[in-house]
Structure formats: C-alpha cells, structure tokens
XYZ file of C-alpha atoms in Angstrom:
657
model
C -23.874 67.290 191.761
C -25.639 70.333 191.895
C -28.987 70.459 193.690
C -30.949 73.063 192.795
C -31.426 76.032 189.786
C -29.655 78.552 192.080
C -26.407 77.136 192.533
C -26.333 76.002 189.233
C -26.909 79.749 188.075
C -24.293 80.332 190.539
C -21.398 78.013 189.461
C -21.973 79.318 185.714
C -21.519 82.242 186.949
C -17.954 81.338 188.449
C -17.215 78.997 186.052
C -17.260 81.983 183.331
C -15.233 83.891 185.589
C -12.824 81.514 185.915
C -12.867 80.762 181.903
C -12.187 84.654 181.459
C -9.492 85.141 183.621
C -7.450 81.761 182.019
C -8.673 82.336 178.656
C -8.431 86.067 178.317
C -6.219 87.890 181.179
C -4.300 85.256 181.351
C -4.030 85.458 184.867
C -5.863 82.316 186.646
C -7.854 82.481 189.743
C -8.598 78.786 189.911
C -6.320 75.685 189.455
C -7.059 73.028 186.805
C -8.153 70.782 189.259
C -10.790 73.081 190.503
C -11.690 74.125 187.183
C -12.481 70.531 185.574
C -14.211 69.739 188.800
C -16.196 72.656 188.778
C -17.332 71.903 185.009
C -18.034 68.042 185.436
C -20.733 69.000 188.418
C -22.111 72.235 185.881
C -22.081 69.391 183.174
C -23.789 66.743 185.246
C -26.399 69.756 186.374
C -26.800 70.422 182.573
C -27.491 66.682 181.251
C -29.696 66.079 183.764
C -32.039 69.397 183.611
C -31.496 70.469 179.847
C -34.171 72.711 180.364
C -32.499 74.861 182.907
C -29.059 75.165 180.419
C -28.179 78.704 180.383
C -26.279 79.598 176.322
C -23.452 81.324 177.510
C -22.255 78.599 179.860
C -18.861 77.518 179.527
C -20.292 73.725 178.489
C -22.057 74.997 175.545
C -18.337 75.701 173.862
C -17.812 72.041 172.630
C -19.189 72.238 169.237
C -22.006 70.782 167.748
C -23.071 68.484 164.723
C -20.791 67.621 161.720
C -21.652 70.334 159.108
C -21.309 69.363 155.323
C -20.497 73.027 154.445
C -20.939 76.745 155.497
C -23.730 78.590 154.526
C -23.069 82.282 152.927
C -23.881 85.452 155.382
C -24.238 88.852 154.485
C -22.841 91.400 156.753
C -24.871 94.301 158.165
C -22.032 96.318 157.419
C -19.547 95.911 155.005
C -16.056 94.908 156.032
C -13.649 96.975 154.353
C -9.814 96.195 153.678
C -7.291 98.705 154.666
C -5.044 100.303 152.009
C -1.177 99.965 153.199
C 1.944 102.356 153.453
C 5.071 101.222 153.864
C 7.676 103.784 154.965
C 7.788 107.028 156.743
C 7.404 109.253 153.627
C 3.818 107.055 153.125
C 3.008 107.637 156.370
C 3.400 111.565 156.224
C 1.451 111.592 152.754
C -1.354 109.795 154.484
C -1.460 111.971 157.927
C -1.559 114.864 155.331
C -4.722 114.097 153.688
C -6.233 113.824 156.759
C -4.716 117.274 158.235
C -5.676 119.171 155.397
C -9.667 118.818 156.471
C -8.985 117.550 160.257
C -5.414 119.479 161.507
C -4.823 118.604 164.855
C -6.239 115.294 164.866
C -4.938 112.142 167.007
C -4.812 108.789 165.965
C -5.621 105.009 167.454
C -2.148 103.060 166.632
C -2.594 99.122 167.191
C -1.024 95.872 165.884
C -1.902 94.377 162.759
C -2.145 90.906 163.872
C -1.611 87.856 160.784
C -4.785 85.948 161.160
C -8.447 85.761 159.987
C -10.881 88.701 160.146
C -13.949 87.593 162.211
C -17.457 89.201 161.967
C -19.664 88.678 165.557
C -23.080 89.595 165.217
C -24.708 89.935 168.931
C -28.499 90.524 169.591
C -30.257 91.415 172.725
C -26.848 90.409 174.008
C -26.486 87.446 173.051
C -24.193 85.554 170.127
C -26.521 85.436 166.956
C -24.241 84.547 164.019
C -20.541 84.499 163.253
C -19.201 85.322 159.750
C -15.296 85.320 157.697
C -14.684 88.597 155.801
C -15.241 86.785 152.768
C -15.517 89.256 149.925
C -16.099 92.135 152.095
C -19.975 91.802 152.129
C -20.741 88.384 152.084
C -18.817 85.882 154.169
C -19.076 82.122 155.602
C -21.407 81.240 158.161
C -19.558 79.804 161.097
C -21.121 80.430 164.261
C -20.680 76.955 165.732
C -16.922 76.846 165.294
C -17.046 80.588 166.746
C -18.361 79.273 170.237
C -15.750 76.985 170.620
C -13.336 79.813 171.158
C -13.243 80.788 174.796
C -12.361 84.351 174.209
C -15.499 84.937 172.332
C -18.280 85.636 175.254
C -21.225 83.687 174.039
C -23.434 86.535 176.168
C -22.427 90.626 176.654
C -24.281 93.225 178.443
C -25.200 95.415 175.391
C -28.112 94.613 174.661
C -29.097 96.405 170.983
C -28.058 94.689 168.151
C -23.959 95.390 167.555
C -21.650 93.712 165.166
C -17.950 93.345 166.815
C -15.076 93.023 164.882
C -11.897 91.257 165.138
C -8.843 88.954 164.123
C -8.831 85.019 165.081
C -4.860 84.050 165.623
C -3.132 81.602 167.262
C 0.167 81.785 169.392
C 3.254 80.229 167.494
C 3.695 78.287 170.495
C 0.590 76.914 170.163
C 1.307 76.696 166.397
C 4.131 74.154 167.016
C 2.619 72.355 169.182
C -0.610 71.368 166.722
C 2.314 70.858 163.809
C 4.243 68.666 166.021
C 0.498 66.146 166.931
C 0.187 66.553 162.770
C 3.206 65.317 161.958
C 2.987 62.653 164.536
C -0.595 61.252 162.925
C 0.908 61.945 159.297
C -1.336 64.420 158.863
C 0.066 67.917 156.202
C 1.132 70.606 158.331
C 0.344 73.790 158.768
C 2.383 76.407 156.940
C 2.081 79.160 159.332
C -0.218 80.412 162.353
C -2.260 82.129 159.972
C -3.127 78.821 157.917
C -3.349 76.963 161.089
C -5.722 79.438 162.398
C -7.821 79.796 158.916
C -7.845 75.701 159.178
C -8.952 75.718 162.610
C -11.798 77.955 162.342
C -12.930 76.485 158.815
C -13.231 72.769 160.106
C -16.867 70.915 159.346
C -16.514 69.348 162.637
C -16.431 72.233 165.502
C -15.107 69.787 167.858
C -11.822 70.121 165.973
C -12.058 73.962 166.203
C -12.536 73.429 169.937
C -9.429 71.654 170.546
C -7.409 74.285 168.705
C -6.396 77.070 170.794
C -7.459 79.814 169.265
C -7.565 83.343 170.555
C -9.855 86.263 168.953
C -8.628 89.957 169.032
C -11.048 92.615 168.790
C -10.021 95.529 166.129
C -13.385 97.375 165.586
C -17.257 97.256 164.828
C -19.646 97.275 162.359
C -23.046 97.790 163.019
C -23.574 99.632 166.247
C -25.695 102.298 167.873
C -22.984 103.660 170.054
C -22.910 107.699 169.997
C -18.909 107.348 171.075
C -16.750 110.024 169.499
C -13.595 108.516 170.583
C -12.468 105.390 169.028
C -10.081 104.719 171.365
C -12.527 105.050 174.050
C -15.202 102.451 171.967
C -12.241 99.861 172.057
C -11.866 99.438 175.784
C -15.940 99.517 176.457
C -15.837 96.421 173.953
C -13.075 95.114 176.100
C -15.324 95.624 179.134
C -18.040 93.008 177.685
C -15.366 90.327 178.015
C -13.494 90.294 175.021
C -9.674 90.164 174.893
C -8.266 93.445 175.518
C -6.375 94.610 172.030
C -2.208 94.600 173.346
C -0.500 97.122 172.840
C -2.977 99.715 171.729
C -1.647 103.722 171.953
C -3.265 106.837 171.762
C -0.605 109.049 169.507
C -1.067 112.476 168.730
C 1.082 113.352 166.039
C 3.212 111.908 163.533
C 6.438 111.688 165.622
C 4.080 109.180 167.851
C 2.687 107.275 165.168
C 5.946 106.565 163.895
C 7.474 105.829 167.720
C 4.788 103.370 168.095
C 5.249 101.683 165.025
C 9.334 101.428 165.659
C 8.565 99.825 168.849
C 6.394 96.878 166.894
C 8.797 96.931 164.651
C 11.333 95.597 167.589
C 8.517 93.265 168.330
C 8.060 91.181 165.760
C 10.089 88.142 166.418
C 9.837 88.183 169.708
C 5.680 88.504 170.049
C 3.979 85.595 170.942
C 1.520 86.461 167.669
C 2.575 86.735 164.473
C 2.493 90.900 163.567
C 2.900 92.122 159.962
C 2.130 95.611 160.520
C 0.747 98.578 162.329
C -3.207 99.467 161.962
C -3.624 103.280 162.191
C -7.205 104.565 162.633
C -8.911 108.338 163.306
C -9.711 108.979 166.570
C -12.313 110.934 166.027
C -15.538 108.869 165.187
C -17.304 111.955 163.623
C -14.039 112.805 161.722
C -14.132 108.919 160.526
C -17.569 109.001 158.978
C -17.313 112.588 157.668
C -13.824 110.935 155.664
C -16.166 108.122 154.671
C -14.756 105.322 152.044
C -13.101 104.755 148.952
C -14.106 102.306 146.394
C -12.174 99.727 148.877
C -10.948 101.008 151.702
C -11.862 103.760 154.608
C -9.864 106.928 154.009
C -9.877 107.240 157.906
C -7.741 104.331 158.802
C -4.701 102.725 157.024
C -2.146 99.646 157.566
C 1.708 100.628 158.143
C 2.961 97.407 156.860
C 6.342 95.973 158.715
C 9.533 96.154 155.785
C 9.646 93.099 153.578
C 11.488 90.336 154.801
C 14.874 89.557 152.675
C 16.770 86.020 152.827
C 18.580 84.408 150.854
C 17.867 80.593 149.373
C 19.534 78.759 146.541
C 18.126 77.381 143.297
C 18.140 73.786 142.860
C 16.133 73.251 139.502
C 13.550 74.819 137.783
C 10.198 73.573 136.495
C 8.287 74.898 133.808
C 4.335 75.055 134.185
C 1.962 75.444 131.766
C -0.854 78.284 131.666
C -4.367 77.871 130.311
C -3.189 79.936 127.245
C -0.292 77.938 126.814
C 2.817 79.778 128.108
C 5.198 78.461 130.015
C 6.245 79.920 133.152
C 9.503 79.295 134.793
C 9.583 78.057 138.664
C 12.593 78.104 140.715
C 12.864 75.114 142.760
C 14.519 76.520 145.988
C 16.149 75.083 149.450
C 13.502 75.599 151.805
C 13.922 79.130 153.220
C 11.279 80.110 156.336
C 10.452 83.749 155.852
C 7.661 85.501 158.397
C 6.486 82.149 159.637
C 5.975 80.429 156.247
C 8.246 78.044 154.651
C 9.371 79.059 151.145
C 10.399 76.429 148.448
C 9.181 78.106 145.315
C 9.495 81.436 143.859
C 8.349 81.957 139.995
C 11.040 83.603 137.417
C 8.434 85.248 135.043
C 9.932 84.551 131.998
C 13.140 83.450 130.488
C 13.634 87.173 129.625
C 13.728 87.829 132.964
C 15.993 85.463 133.740
C 18.451 86.243 131.084
C 18.299 89.872 132.276
C 19.073 89.293 135.704
C 21.895 86.446 134.752
C 19.945 83.667 137.246
C 21.273 80.396 137.376
C 20.601 77.328 138.599
C 22.825 76.883 142.022
C 23.043 80.608 142.335
C 22.339 81.885 145.989
C 19.546 84.434 145.516
C 17.958 87.286 147.249
C 14.004 86.572 147.763
C 11.842 88.876 149.042
C 8.304 88.615 151.025
C 5.938 91.314 152.656
C 2.700 90.044 154.101
C 0.721 87.764 151.744
C 2.882 88.709 148.778
C 4.006 85.944 146.324
C 7.649 85.525 146.706
C 9.849 87.100 144.715
C 13.658 86.703 143.539
C 15.109 89.593 143.614
C 18.698 89.045 141.969
C 21.790 86.608 142.329
C 24.146 86.741 144.675
C 27.190 86.840 141.637
C 30.199 87.057 144.763
C 29.246 83.834 145.772
C 29.514 81.906 142.378
C 31.468 78.665 142.940
C 31.484 77.517 139.214
C 29.085 74.742 140.185
C 26.555 77.352 138.723
C 24.569 76.201 135.255
C 22.631 78.170 132.791
C 18.909 78.266 132.851
C 17.975 77.118 129.237
C 14.997 77.613 127.227
C 12.673 74.883 126.883
C 12.561 73.339 123.334
C 9.372 71.162 124.210
C 5.978 71.034 126.204
C 6.917 69.603 129.714
C 3.090 67.970 129.672
C 2.107 66.874 126.029
C 6.113 66.905 124.602
C 4.877 68.764 121.680
C 7.015 71.353 120.174
C 6.796 74.731 121.520
C 6.470 78.263 120.051
C 9.319 80.266 121.193
C 8.478 84.285 120.894
C 10.353 87.336 121.938
C 9.434 87.213 125.692
C 7.336 84.373 125.693
C 7.169 80.579 125.226
C 3.869 78.882 124.439
C 2.412 75.540 124.149
C -0.014 75.729 120.870
C -1.439 72.408 121.049
C -4.919 72.808 122.536
C -5.129 69.292 124.005
C -2.634 69.703 126.248
C -3.886 68.565 129.767
C -2.272 71.491 131.601
C -3.892 74.004 129.559
C -7.156 72.151 129.619
C -7.327 72.286 133.345
C -5.947 75.930 133.252
C -9.009 76.815 130.849
C -11.598 74.826 132.957
C -10.335 77.036 136.291
C -10.448 80.075 134.253
C -13.632 79.466 132.439
C -15.196 79.070 136.244
C -13.653 81.943 137.718
C -15.468 85.137 139.211
C -14.678 87.284 136.438
C -15.607 84.668 134.271
C -18.885 82.303 134.931
C -18.520 82.576 138.234
C -19.141 79.240 139.045
C -18.913 78.833 142.683
C -17.032 76.036 144.233
C -15.080 74.766 141.226
C -11.985 76.015 142.194
C -8.117 75.048 140.812
C -8.443 71.813 143.584
C -11.968 70.704 142.787
C -10.988 70.769 138.691
C -8.136 68.846 139.498
C -10.248 66.214 141.315
C -13.087 65.991 138.869
C -10.006 65.755 136.380
C -8.394 63.225 137.547
C -11.843 61.136 138.372
C -12.870 61.064 134.686
C -15.957 63.400 135.240
C -14.889 66.194 133.387
C -12.362 66.716 130.207
C -12.709 69.458 128.805
C -15.162 72.623 129.334
C -18.419 71.429 127.845
C -18.449 68.507 130.313
C -18.694 70.776 133.108
C -22.559 70.952 131.859
C -22.852 67.287 132.206
C -21.842 66.544 135.866
C -24.101 64.539 137.313
C -24.753 64.848 141.446
C -24.156 60.761 141.852
C -20.798 60.984 140.351
C -19.991 63.994 142.739
C -21.294 61.559 145.909
C -18.795 59.460 145.244
C -15.813 61.309 145.388
C -13.717 61.676 148.803
C -14.736 64.854 150.691
C -18.064 65.334 148.261
C -21.716 65.522 150.659
C -24.841 66.088 149.365
C -25.203 69.471 150.068
C -21.939 70.721 148.797
C -22.826 68.682 145.433
C -25.984 70.110 144.879
C -24.996 73.630 145.541
C -21.838 72.893 142.613
C -24.979 71.626 140.290
C -26.913 74.870 140.968
C -23.939 77.053 140.477
C -23.448 75.305 137.122
C -27.374 75.679 136.163
C -27.352 79.954 137.443
C -24.788 80.055 134.253
C -27.610 79.925 131.657
C -28.755 83.259 130.179
C -25.398 84.946 131.593
C -24.712 88.796 129.804
C -22.944 87.415 126.346
C -19.347 89.172 127.695
C -19.127 86.908 130.732
C -18.915 83.791 128.190
C -16.413 85.620 126.123
C -14.145 86.570 128.785
C -14.792 83.000 130.049
C -12.671 81.258 127.189
C -10.083 82.772 128.194
C -8.869 84.366 124.631
C -5.280 85.698 124.276
C -5.521 89.594 124.590
C -9.126 89.680 125.365
C -9.980 90.648 128.851
C -12.841 91.691 130.694
C -13.045 95.113 128.963
C -12.595 93.692 125.400
C -15.438 91.193 125.903
C -17.547 93.830 126.875
C -17.135 95.900 123.921
C -17.127 92.826 121.684
C -20.576 91.485 123.124
C -21.797 95.457 122.770
C -20.551 95.637 118.718
C -21.464 92.141 117.740
C -23.642 90.049 119.714
C -23.488 86.000 119.088
C -21.886 87.273 115.609
C -18.419 87.886 117.565
C -17.028 85.250 115.926
C -18.503 85.672 112.129
C -16.911 88.868 111.694
C -13.506 89.662 110.066
C -10.563 91.362 110.517
C -11.871 95.019 109.269
C -15.118 94.775 111.617
C -12.746 93.929 114.533
C -9.659 96.564 114.056
C -12.915 99.021 113.795
C -13.706 98.468 117.503
C -11.755 101.584 119.489
C -8.960 100.369 121.498
C -8.740 96.787 119.453
C -5.371 96.828 117.816
C -4.035 94.240 115.444
C -2.988 91.291 117.996
C -6.416 91.538 119.477
C -7.867 91.125 116.152
C -6.151 88.478 115.005
C -6.278 86.767 118.530
C -10.209 86.568 118.249
C -9.945 85.211 114.877
C -8.003 82.468 115.236
C -9.565 81.196 118.647
C -13.146 81.355 116.604
C -11.884 79.511 113.665
C -9.774 76.824 116.095
C -12.770 76.255 118.577
C -16.341 76.783 116.431
C -17.088 73.445 117.759
C -16.607 74.379 121.168
C -18.022 77.926 120.796
C -21.533 76.518 119.328
C -22.365 74.247 121.787
C -21.639 76.583 124.534
C -23.656 79.067 122.721
C -26.244 76.445 122.859
C -25.977 75.137 126.743
C -25.711 78.846 128.093
C -27.788 80.785 125.663
C -26.366 83.740 126.815
C -27.856 87.236 126.702
C -27.025 89.834 124.186
C -26.012 92.843 125.491
C -26.491 95.515 122.886
C -29.923 94.786 122.593
C -31.326 96.352 125.833
C -29.294 99.363 125.370
C -30.692 102.320 124.919
C -30.490 104.819 121.936
C -32.093 108.096 123.689
C -29.652 108.904 126.444
C -27.239 111.427 127.104
C -24.605 108.970 127.032
C -25.423 107.061 124.031
C -22.262 105.975 121.518
C -20.230 108.508 123.403
C -16.622 107.437 124.415
C -16.291 107.915 128.222
C -13.102 107.278 130.401
C -13.865 107.113 134.487
C -11.262 108.223 136.316
C -10.493 108.926 140.074
C -12.052 107.508 143.313
C -16.198 107.265 142.557
C -18.599 106.621 145.568
C -19.814 103.294 144.054
C -17.085 100.454 142.551
C -16.011 101.605 139.275
C -17.167 98.485 137.107
C -20.880 99.082 138.654
C -20.686 102.549 136.744
C -19.623 101.270 133.874
C -21.987 98.605 133.549
C -24.864 101.504 134.049
C -23.561 103.584 131.146
C -22.951 100.675 128.708
C -26.444 99.722 128.983
C -27.362 103.549 128.155
C -25.345 102.902 125.214
C -21.763 104.245 126.394
C -18.938 102.754 124.860
C -16.513 102.946 128.237
C -12.921 102.867 127.016
C -9.438 103.266 129.660
C -7.433 105.935 128.529
C -7.948 109.911 126.932
C -7.438 110.433 123.868
C -8.910 113.103 121.307
C -11.392 110.796 120.241
C -13.172 110.383 123.723
C -16.370 111.874 124.082
C -16.555 112.690 127.873
C -14.550 112.047 130.876
C -16.515 111.381 134.560
C -14.023 112.204 137.253
C -14.509 111.794 141.387
C -11.818 112.659 143.441
C -8.072 112.424 143.267
C -8.293 112.371 139.363
C -4.965 112.952 138.309
C -3.595 113.354 135.011
C -6.540 111.666 132.798
C -8.487 114.769 134.060
C -5.595 116.977 133.028
C -4.934 115.579 129.980
C -8.864 115.517 128.691
C -8.457 119.587 129.929
C -5.516 119.992 127.825
C -7.649 118.324 125.170
C -10.660 120.482 125.910
C -12.829 117.395 126.148
C -16.065 117.428 128.086
C -15.743 116.674 131.712
C -18.295 116.548 134.087
C -18.384 115.415 138.275
C -20.024 112.352 139.870
C -22.060 114.745 140.933
C -22.981 116.180 137.639
C -23.458 112.222 136.620
C -26.147 111.682 138.869
C -28.084 114.274 137.918
C -28.141 113.555 134.552
C -29.249 110.454 135.458
C -32.020 111.808 137.126
C -33.087 113.768 134.660
C -33.206 110.121 132.965
C -35.211 108.645 135.547
C -32.038 106.396 136.692
C -30.502 106.266 139.999
C -27.098 106.168 140.447
C-alpha cells in the first residue's frame, strides 16, 4: 500500500498517464497487469484516506449511485443543428455563398460520426457538467455517466469556463460484443452502434455506463474565452487537454480539396471502426464564422456533407394496416430483414393504397429500399423483372384491423370512423400530450401504451385523473419520475386556447388554423356555424366542416376539457392600437428569431399571420433569401418591409423583438 500523500499523488499522475495512452492514444505504455496493480494500490490509499482523494483520479470513473431520472440542463450557448448537403452541386452552391462574402477562405473537414452529441462544461479546469444536446438549448444532465468515459478528462489545464462539444460513439466491434452479451442474458439487442451508445450513455445506473466502451470525440466548442482565429488550431489545442484527437481532420483550401476529402471518407465508411454518416465542413476563420452567424436553426459557416443513401433490396412478406389518431389507415410493408448501415430494417411504410397502386407493389415482390442517415426507410419501387408468379395483389381492407368496424374508403385515404377504436384513442392521447399540442413532458407513446394497458387511462380526460400512487405501482416508475409527470399535467392549466384546439387533433386543423380559430372566436369556437368558419382567412370547406363535425361528435369531451384546463383566450390580450392590428401578414426568408416567435408577437398585436401571398395580403416582412414570396408581393404591389424595419416599428411602440 502507498505510504504517504506524495507517493499517492505521484501514482495518480502515472495512472492517469497510463489510462490516457491506453484509451485515448491507443498506445499502451503498461501491461494490463501493471495498470491493474497500480489502480488497486491507488484505490486502497483513497479508501484509507478519503480526504486525500483527487477528484480527477481514474478511480473516480466507476459511477455513483443509481439515479431516479435525469434533470434538465440549459447549455450556456445553443447547440445548433447542421444543414445537410448531398452532392457536389450542393457543395458548390454552399461554398459559393460563403465566397460571395469571404473569397479565398479555407475550410476544416472532419468525419461526421454516427453517435450521440454531448456538451461538457469545465470551470477552473474541472468537469462541472455533461449534458445531451436535447432541443439545442436544454438537454439532459448526465454528468455522472460522462465521468465514466475514459476519453473525457476529469480535469484540463484550461482554467476559464468552457463548453467542449463532441460525439459519444462506440466501435463496431464493441457494439457486436455488447449485443453478444445481451443475447446470452436474454436482453433486447441494440439495433446499431448509435443506439448502443445512446442507450449506454442514458443509463440511470452509471456503473452500467462504465462497463460500456464509450469514446468521446470532440468536434467543437460552445461558451469560451479563446481568441483563436483558426478553427483547426482550436481543435488541435483542445486535443492537447487530454481529449481523443479528432481523426481524419483535414485543412482544405478549395472545393476540389473538400470533394477529395469527402470521397476519401466515403471509401472508408465500411471499413472504419466507427460508424460514419458523412463529413462536417467548417469555415476555418473564426472571425468570419462570427460574422456569418446563424439561421433560425443552423450555422451559416458549417454544414454536413452526407454520404450517399444506401440502397438495398428486400422482399415484401406481408402488409400490416396501422390506425392513426384520425382513423387513417396506413399500410406498412413487413420485409425480410435487411441490414442498412448497421440498422436492421424489417418494416417500411407504403404510405397509402393509392401509392401502392401507382407503383404496382405486390406481396412477395423484391423491392428497392433506401435509407439515408436517420431517414425512415422508404420503398422506391418493385423489381418487376424478378417476379416469379407468386406475387399477390395488395387489396384494400374493408374493416378496421383493431375494432373491426366498417371503414370509410375515400379517394386516397381509408378511415376508421369509430371514435372508440382502441388504436385511435391511444394515438389521440399521444398527440394531445405532444410538444406542439399541450407539451406534457414524460407522456410519450410508450408511456401512453403502458398507462393504457394497465387501465390507468382510457381516454384524454383520464390524464387529469392520474394519481401518483397508480404510477408508482408500475414497472420503471420512481417517485421523481411520477411527480414530474403529475407536475407536467398540472402545468397545462391555463394554457393558450389555440394549444388545446390543436391538441384535439381535428382533421385538417393544424397549429396555424388553431391560432386563427382561437383569435377569431375564443371559447365559442365550437358554437360557430359554417358561415362563421368559412369567413376566416385561409379556411376552406373541408376545414370548416371538420370543425363543425368534431364539435358535434365530441361536445361533452370539449366542455369537460374547457372546465379542467380553463385555457386563456388569446384575443382578450390583443392590442388594437398597433401598426400591425388587423393586417394580414406573411413572413418569409431567414429571420434572426424563430418564425413562430415573431408570429406570436405580431398576433398579440392584432395581426393575422398567413402562409401565402395573395391580393388580400396587407404586408410582407422578409429576411435573407426571401425568394418567390417577396417577388410575388412586389408583382402585386403589396407593402413589404425588412426585419430591421419591423424592429424599428416595434421599438416605436415600446416593444423589443
């Protein structure tokens, strides 16, 4: 056993060096036996003298206590999504846009790993937090799990606050080993290395994460105090802090070099030990990056050059009919399982029976199936030349596969009209709780299934009768998780009326139409007649009829929800003295704020936001790359203003955008 603090500190430094060479540099400087012996000695000292324990000691990666759930964490700076390009023509266009402002700029190209994005925050050199990307602004806090990953330093020499971002991945070989172990223990298998990485990273027991061979590969930073002018130099500096060096990173001076780097990565995609799904291109000049800025959802100075979609063939074994929340029947092809980019594909949507007829798809057909990145598998066409006489036509169903009631067959869609159909009820509840509807966090499809099958909910109203005791009696539920769901349900009280209308899932009525209904009629929406509804700008016959039919059939449900939720009637707070009052406004182009945010502000000032330009449009507000809508507005001599002018008008009215 180590005898004093000085020896302990010396051996922690040596153990850390050994771990770095083994896990990060793939260049061991000690045998496994030597590492294990030194690890045991360090651990024994720490147990004997816990007050001397160094926070960044490799022994601290074993994981802490089992968690009840993950808390939310706000990133200091937003984690943006990248725009995708798919071929050399789109590359030429993307680079050309940058060259218009910054000719002769160079770029940094690196592999786009297929893993899970993670944001690490260090302060005074110590790892303070680790959070998933989430929605870009708020992710899940998984610090204890991240600390178990050997390629994430627990301490770095940089002392100012900094967010270091990267991808958590698992090698193809380690993925196979994990699945082999899960097969022996009777556990569900992971579909691909990305799923394995995500499942391992989000374990409530950090000790399980510690057993998985996860690797963190940096690809950028968020909050920082650096004054670097080169992105490549910045990435090289981060690697010196003890992180895994970003592999295959390349400095490219022109389009030809970018394309060559891309083609090299494409040639490696099947043999490289980690799954790749494209190449990230980043403008090297950091001052130029800051100047170009961002669109609503992505940086203008970076993009993802995606690999070509993988096409393979499979065979249609049968067709399953799924029932959606609106009763629409969707045919799904059951396929001979085929592996595409590490994912086993056994099903693919056929969209509708009109599509089946158009493509002449039949059971027992050999078909071409395509999947690109995370895109849902899609059947391109049948290979008619391979038909052998065993093919069977896919016939339209006449009765619902769930409740067996007779179906309504329309031109394109086939519907189950039974509002009590079990499939419709579950889908309706899931949609009711979804983000664009009432946004009940923790009530997704799987949870709805669990609550439905256990008799806790059987309709939308039952959501508001859920008791915490009922949840705690279910598998996988703990106090915190149950309380979070109860709190999320309570948070729907007094939400804007348009959200409730949208949550009902009325056919042909989406978010925009829901806002117009709430703004026009308030709580009397479902008491209005056809003439009232058809008078709303943008409402057609089908939309008006759909609202009326829904209101008649679901009168009791609507009344009870209004009593339970007491939604806010948005038009009561609408100003009528604004420049924008009563105006029909179209927003177009790239704006500095999310379009939904600007639209909501203008609606609160009495404006009506519409989607297309017509002679009835009063005003078009445009940002960069406005395109055809701005052109049409000019052709029709409709008043147009820039976003900057919008800000000035709002400022004069005492409002900040």
